[in-house]
mmCIF file with all atom_site columns, C-alpha atoms in Angstrom:
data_model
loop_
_atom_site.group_PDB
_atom_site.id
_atom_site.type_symbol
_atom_site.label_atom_id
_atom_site.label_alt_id
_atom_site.label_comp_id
_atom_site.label_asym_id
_atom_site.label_entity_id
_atom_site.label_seq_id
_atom_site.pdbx_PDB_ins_code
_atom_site.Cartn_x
_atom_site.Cartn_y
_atom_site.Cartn_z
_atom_site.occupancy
_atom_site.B_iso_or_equiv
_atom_site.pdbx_formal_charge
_atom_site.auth_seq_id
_atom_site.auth_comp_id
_atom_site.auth_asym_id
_atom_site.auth_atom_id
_atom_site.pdbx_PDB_model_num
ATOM 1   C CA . UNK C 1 1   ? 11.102  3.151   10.164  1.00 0.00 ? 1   UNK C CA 1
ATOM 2   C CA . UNK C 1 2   ? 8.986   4.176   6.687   1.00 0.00 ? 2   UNK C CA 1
ATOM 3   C CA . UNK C 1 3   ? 6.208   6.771   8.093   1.00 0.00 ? 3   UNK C CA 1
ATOM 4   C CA . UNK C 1 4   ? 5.696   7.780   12.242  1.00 0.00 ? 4   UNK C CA 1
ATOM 5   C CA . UNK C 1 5   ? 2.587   9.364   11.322  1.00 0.00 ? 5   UNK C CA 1
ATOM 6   C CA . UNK C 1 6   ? -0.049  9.314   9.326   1.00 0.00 ? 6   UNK C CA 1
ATOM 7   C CA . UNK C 1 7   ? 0.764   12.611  7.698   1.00 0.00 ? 7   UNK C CA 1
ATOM 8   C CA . UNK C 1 8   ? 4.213   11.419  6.928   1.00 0.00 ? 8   UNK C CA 1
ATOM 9   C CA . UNK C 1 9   ? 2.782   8.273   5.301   1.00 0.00 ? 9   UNK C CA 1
ATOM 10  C CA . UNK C 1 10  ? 0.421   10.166  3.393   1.00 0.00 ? 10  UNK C CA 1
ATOM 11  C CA . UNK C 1 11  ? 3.189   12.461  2.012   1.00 0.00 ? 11  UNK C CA 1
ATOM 12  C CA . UNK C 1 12  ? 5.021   9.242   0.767   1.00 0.00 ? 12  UNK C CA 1
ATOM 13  C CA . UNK C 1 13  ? 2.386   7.775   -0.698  1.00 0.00 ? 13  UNK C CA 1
ATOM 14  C CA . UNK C 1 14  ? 1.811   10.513  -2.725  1.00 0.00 ? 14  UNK C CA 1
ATOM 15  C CA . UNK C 1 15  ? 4.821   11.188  -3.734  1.00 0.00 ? 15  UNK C CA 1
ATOM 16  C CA . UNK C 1 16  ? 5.204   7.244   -4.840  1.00 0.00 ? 16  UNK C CA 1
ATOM 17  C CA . UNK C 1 17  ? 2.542   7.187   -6.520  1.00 0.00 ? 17  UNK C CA 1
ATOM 18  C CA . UNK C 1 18  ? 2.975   10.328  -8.435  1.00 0.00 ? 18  UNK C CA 1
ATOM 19  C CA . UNK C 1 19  ? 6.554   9.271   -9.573  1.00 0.00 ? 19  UNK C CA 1
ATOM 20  C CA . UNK C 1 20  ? 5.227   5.900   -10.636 1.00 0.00 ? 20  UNK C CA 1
ATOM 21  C CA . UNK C 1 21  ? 1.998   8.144   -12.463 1.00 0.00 ? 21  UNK C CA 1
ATOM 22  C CA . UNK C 1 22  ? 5.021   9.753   -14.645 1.00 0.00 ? 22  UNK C CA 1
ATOM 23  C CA . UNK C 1 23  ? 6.572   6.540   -15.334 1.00 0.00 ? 23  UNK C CA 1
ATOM 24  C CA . UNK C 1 24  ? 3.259   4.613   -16.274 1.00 0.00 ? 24  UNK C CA 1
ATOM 25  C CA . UNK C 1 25  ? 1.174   7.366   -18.022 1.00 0.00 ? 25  UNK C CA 1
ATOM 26  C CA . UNK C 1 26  ? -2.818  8.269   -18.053 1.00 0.00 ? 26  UNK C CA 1
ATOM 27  C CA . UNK C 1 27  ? -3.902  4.677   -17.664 1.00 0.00 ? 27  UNK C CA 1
ATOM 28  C CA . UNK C 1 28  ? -2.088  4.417   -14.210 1.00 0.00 ? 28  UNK C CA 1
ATOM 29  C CA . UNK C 1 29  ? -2.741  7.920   -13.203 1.00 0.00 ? 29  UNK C CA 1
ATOM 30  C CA . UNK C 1 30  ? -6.715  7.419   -13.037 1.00 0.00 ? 30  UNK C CA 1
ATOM 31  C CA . UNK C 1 31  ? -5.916  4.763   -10.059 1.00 0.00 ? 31  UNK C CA 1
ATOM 32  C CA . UNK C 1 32  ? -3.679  7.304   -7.978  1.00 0.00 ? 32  UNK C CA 1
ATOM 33  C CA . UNK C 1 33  ? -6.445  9.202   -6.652  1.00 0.00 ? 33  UNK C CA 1
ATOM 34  C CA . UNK C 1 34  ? -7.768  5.421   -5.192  1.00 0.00 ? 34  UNK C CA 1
ATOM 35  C CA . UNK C 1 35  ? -4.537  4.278   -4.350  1.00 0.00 ? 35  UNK C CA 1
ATOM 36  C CA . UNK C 1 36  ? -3.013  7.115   -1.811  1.00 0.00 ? 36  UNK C CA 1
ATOM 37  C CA . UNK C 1 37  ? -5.009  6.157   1.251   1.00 0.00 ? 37  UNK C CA 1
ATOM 38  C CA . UNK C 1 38  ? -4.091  2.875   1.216   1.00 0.00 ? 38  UNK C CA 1
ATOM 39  C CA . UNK C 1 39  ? -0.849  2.984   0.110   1.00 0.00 ? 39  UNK C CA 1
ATOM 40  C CA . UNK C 1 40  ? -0.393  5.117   3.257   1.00 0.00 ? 40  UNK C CA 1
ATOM 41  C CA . UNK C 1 41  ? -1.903  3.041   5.614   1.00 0.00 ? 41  UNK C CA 1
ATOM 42  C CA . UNK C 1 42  ? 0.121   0.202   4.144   1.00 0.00 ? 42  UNK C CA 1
ATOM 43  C CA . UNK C 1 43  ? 3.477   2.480   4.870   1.00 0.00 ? 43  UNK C CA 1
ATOM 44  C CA . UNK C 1 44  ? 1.977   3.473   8.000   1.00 0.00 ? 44  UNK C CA 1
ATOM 45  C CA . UNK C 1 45  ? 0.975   0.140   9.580   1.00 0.00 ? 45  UNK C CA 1
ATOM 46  C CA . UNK C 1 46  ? 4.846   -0.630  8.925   1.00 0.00 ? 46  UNK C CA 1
ATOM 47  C CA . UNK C 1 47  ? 6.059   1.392   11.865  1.00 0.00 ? 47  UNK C CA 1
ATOM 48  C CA . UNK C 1 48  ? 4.564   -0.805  14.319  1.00 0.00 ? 48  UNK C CA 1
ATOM 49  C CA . UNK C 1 49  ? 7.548   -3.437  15.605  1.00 0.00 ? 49  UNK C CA 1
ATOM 50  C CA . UNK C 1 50  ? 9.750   -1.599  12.444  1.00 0.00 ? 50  UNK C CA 1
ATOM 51  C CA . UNK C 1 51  ? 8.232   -4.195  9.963   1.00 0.00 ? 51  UNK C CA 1
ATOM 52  C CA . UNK C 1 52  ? 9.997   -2.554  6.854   1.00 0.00 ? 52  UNK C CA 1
ATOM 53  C CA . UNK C 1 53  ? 9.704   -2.168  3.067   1.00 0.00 ? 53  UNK C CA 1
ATOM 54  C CA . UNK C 1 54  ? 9.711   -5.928  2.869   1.00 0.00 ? 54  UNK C CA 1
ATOM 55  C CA . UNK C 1 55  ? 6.496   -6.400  5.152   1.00 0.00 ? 55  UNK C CA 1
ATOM 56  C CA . UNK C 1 56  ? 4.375   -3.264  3.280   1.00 0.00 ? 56  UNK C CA 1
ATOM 57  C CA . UNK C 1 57  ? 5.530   -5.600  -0.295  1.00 0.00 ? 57  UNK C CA 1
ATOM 58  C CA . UNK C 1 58  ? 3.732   -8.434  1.182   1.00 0.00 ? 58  UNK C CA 1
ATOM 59  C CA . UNK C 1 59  ? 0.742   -6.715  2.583   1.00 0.00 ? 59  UNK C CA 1
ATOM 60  C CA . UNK C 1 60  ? 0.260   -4.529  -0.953  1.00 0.00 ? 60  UNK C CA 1
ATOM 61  C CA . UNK C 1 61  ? 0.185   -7.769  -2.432  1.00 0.00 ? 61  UNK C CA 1
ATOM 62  C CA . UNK C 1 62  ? -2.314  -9.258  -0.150  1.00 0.00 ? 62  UNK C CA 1
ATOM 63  C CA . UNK C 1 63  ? -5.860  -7.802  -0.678  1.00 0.00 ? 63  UNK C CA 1
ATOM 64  C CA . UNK C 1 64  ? -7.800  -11.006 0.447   1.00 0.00 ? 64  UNK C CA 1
ATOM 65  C CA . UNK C 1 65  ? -10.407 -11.027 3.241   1.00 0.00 ? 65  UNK C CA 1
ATOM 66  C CA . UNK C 1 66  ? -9.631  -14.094 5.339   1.00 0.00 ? 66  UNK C CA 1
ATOM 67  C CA . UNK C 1 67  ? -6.286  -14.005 6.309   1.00 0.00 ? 67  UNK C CA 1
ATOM 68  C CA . UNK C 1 68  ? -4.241  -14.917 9.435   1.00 0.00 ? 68  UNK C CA 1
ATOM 69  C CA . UNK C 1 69  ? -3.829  -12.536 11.928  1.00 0.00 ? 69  UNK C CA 1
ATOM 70  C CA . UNK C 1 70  ? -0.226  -12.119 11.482  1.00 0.00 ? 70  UNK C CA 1
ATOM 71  C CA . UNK C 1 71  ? 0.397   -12.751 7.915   1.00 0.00 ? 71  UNK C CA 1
ATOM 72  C CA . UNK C 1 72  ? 0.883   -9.039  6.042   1.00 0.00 ? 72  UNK C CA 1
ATOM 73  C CA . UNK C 1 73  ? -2.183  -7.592  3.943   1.00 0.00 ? 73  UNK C CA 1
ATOM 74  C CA . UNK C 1 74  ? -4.767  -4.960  3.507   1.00 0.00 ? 74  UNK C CA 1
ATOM 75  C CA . UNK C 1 75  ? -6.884  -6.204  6.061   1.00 0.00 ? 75  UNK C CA 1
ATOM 76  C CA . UNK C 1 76  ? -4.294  -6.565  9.080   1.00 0.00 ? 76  UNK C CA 1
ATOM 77  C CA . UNK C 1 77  ? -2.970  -3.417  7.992   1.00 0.00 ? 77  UNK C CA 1
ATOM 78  C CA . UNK C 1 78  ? -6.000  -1.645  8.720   1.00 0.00 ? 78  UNK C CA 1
ATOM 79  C CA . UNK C 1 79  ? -5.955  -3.186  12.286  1.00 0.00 ? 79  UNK C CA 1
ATOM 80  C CA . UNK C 1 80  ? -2.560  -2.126  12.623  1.00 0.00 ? 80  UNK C CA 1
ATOM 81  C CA . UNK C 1 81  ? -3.528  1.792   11.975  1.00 0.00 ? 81  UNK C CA 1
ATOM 82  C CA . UNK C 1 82  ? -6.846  1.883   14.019  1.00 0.00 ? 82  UNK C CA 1
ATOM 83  C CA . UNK C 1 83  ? -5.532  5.136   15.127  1.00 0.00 ? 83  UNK C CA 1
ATOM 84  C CA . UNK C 1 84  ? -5.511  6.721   12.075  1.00 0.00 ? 84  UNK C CA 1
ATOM 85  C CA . UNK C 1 85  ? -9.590  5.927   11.254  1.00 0.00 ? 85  UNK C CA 1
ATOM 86  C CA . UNK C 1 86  ? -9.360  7.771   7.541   1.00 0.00 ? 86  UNK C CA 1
ATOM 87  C CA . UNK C 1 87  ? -6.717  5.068   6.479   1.00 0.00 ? 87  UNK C CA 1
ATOM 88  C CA . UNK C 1 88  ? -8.239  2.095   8.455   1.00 0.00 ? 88  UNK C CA 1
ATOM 89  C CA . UNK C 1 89  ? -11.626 2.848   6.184   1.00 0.00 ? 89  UNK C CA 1
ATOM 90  C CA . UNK C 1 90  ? -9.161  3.245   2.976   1.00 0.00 ? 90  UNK C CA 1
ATOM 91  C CA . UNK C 1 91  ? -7.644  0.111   3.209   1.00 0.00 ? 91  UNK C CA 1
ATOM 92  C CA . UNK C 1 92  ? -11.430 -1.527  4.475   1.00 0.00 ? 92  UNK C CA 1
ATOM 93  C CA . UNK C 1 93  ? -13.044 -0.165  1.520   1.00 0.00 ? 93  UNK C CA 1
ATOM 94  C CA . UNK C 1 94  ? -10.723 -0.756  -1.001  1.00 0.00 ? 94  UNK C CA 1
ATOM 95  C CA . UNK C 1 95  ? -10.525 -4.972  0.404   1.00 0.00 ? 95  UNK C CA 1
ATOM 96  C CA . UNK C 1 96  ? -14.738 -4.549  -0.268  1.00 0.00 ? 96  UNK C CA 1
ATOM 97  C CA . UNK C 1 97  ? -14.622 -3.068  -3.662  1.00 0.00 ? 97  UNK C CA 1
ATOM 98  C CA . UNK C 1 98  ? -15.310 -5.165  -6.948  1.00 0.00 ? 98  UNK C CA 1
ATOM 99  C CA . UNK C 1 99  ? -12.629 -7.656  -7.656  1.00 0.00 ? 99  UNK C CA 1
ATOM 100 C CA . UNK C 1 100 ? -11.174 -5.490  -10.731 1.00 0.00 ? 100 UNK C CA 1
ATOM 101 C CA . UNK C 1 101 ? -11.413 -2.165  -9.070  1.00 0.00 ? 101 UNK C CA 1
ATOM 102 C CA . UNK C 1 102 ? -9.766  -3.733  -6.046  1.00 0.00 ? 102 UNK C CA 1
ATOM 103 C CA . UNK C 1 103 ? -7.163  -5.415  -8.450  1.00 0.00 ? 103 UNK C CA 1
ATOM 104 C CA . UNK C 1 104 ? -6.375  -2.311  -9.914  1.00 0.00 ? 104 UNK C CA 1
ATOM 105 C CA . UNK C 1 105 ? -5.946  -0.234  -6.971  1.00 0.00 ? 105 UNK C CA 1
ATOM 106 C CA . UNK C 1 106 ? -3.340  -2.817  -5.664  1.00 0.00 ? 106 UNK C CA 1
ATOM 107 C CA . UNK C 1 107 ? -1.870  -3.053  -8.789  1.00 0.00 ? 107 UNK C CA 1
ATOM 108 C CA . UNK C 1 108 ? -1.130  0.607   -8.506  1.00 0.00 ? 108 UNK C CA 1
ATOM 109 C CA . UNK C 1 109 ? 0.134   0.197   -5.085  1.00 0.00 ? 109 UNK C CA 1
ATOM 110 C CA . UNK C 1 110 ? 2.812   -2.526  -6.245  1.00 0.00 ? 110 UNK C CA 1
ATOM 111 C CA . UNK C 1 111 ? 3.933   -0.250  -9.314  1.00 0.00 ? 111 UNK C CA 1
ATOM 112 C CA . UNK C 1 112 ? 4.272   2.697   -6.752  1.00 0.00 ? 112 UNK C CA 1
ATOM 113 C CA . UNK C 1 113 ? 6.750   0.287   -4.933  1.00 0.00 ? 113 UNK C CA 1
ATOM 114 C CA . UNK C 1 114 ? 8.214   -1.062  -7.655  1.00 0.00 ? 114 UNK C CA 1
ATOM 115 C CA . UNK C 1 115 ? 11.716  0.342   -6.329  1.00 0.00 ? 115 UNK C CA 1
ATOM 116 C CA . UNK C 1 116 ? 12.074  -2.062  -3.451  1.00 0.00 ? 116 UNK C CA 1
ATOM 117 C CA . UNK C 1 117 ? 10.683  -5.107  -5.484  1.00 0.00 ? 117 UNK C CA 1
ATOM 118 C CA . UNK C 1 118 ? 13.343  -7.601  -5.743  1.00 0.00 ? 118 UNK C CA 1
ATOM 119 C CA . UNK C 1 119 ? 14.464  -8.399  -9.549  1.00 0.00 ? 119 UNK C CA 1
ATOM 120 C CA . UNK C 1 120 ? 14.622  -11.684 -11.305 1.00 0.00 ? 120 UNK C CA 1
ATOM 121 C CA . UNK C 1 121 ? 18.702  -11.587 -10.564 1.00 0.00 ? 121 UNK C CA 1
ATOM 122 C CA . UNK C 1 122 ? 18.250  -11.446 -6.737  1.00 0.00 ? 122 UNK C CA 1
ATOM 123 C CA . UNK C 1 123 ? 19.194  -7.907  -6.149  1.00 0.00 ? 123 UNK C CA 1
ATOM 124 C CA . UNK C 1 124 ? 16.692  -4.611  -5.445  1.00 0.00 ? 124 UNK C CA 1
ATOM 125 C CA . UNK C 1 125 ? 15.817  -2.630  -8.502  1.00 0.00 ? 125 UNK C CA 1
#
């Protein structure tokens, strides 16, 4: 299980995205302040049915609007935490911003995971 409560996913997310802010440098580090929120809903909306690291890598990838009601992304995710209202609207908001802003915050998301992305050779990195 990644986060049981919101709190807990909010401490990951932060400390992702602060570890990938050292890695990346200023131009990544103006995002992080965007990204937290829905990087811990994304974590967060994992613990229902112990959908994993692999499930939150699909949904960060997945900002679009229309989507299936099973198939991982922002917008599902958001469902998934309805209890947790301040990361429901974070991951809402950020699916409604412009198309580069939005971009960018998942972009940030994805390089805060970048750990449990598979490589080219198969393996984790």
């Amino acid at each position: 299980m990644l986060a049981c409560t919101p709190q807990l996913a909010l401490t990951l997310a932060e400390g992702l995205l602060h570890s990938a802010a050292a890695r990346e440098g200023d131009s990544y580090a103006v995002w992080v302040s965007n990204a937290t929120l829905p990087l811990a809903g994304l974590l967060y909306a994992a613990r229902q049915d112990n959908l994993g690291i692999g499930w939150v890598l699909d949904a960060a990838a997945n900002t679009y609007r229309d989507v299936d009601e099973h198939e991982p992304g922002w917008v599902n995710a958001a469902q998934r935490v309805a209890d947790a209202p301040l990361l429901a609207t974070a991951l809402r908001r950020t699916v409604n911003m412009d198309a580069r802003q939005r971009d960018s915050v998942a972009m940030t998301v994805l390089e805060a995971l970048a750990a449990w992305r598979p490589s080219r050779e198969g393996g984790l990195r």
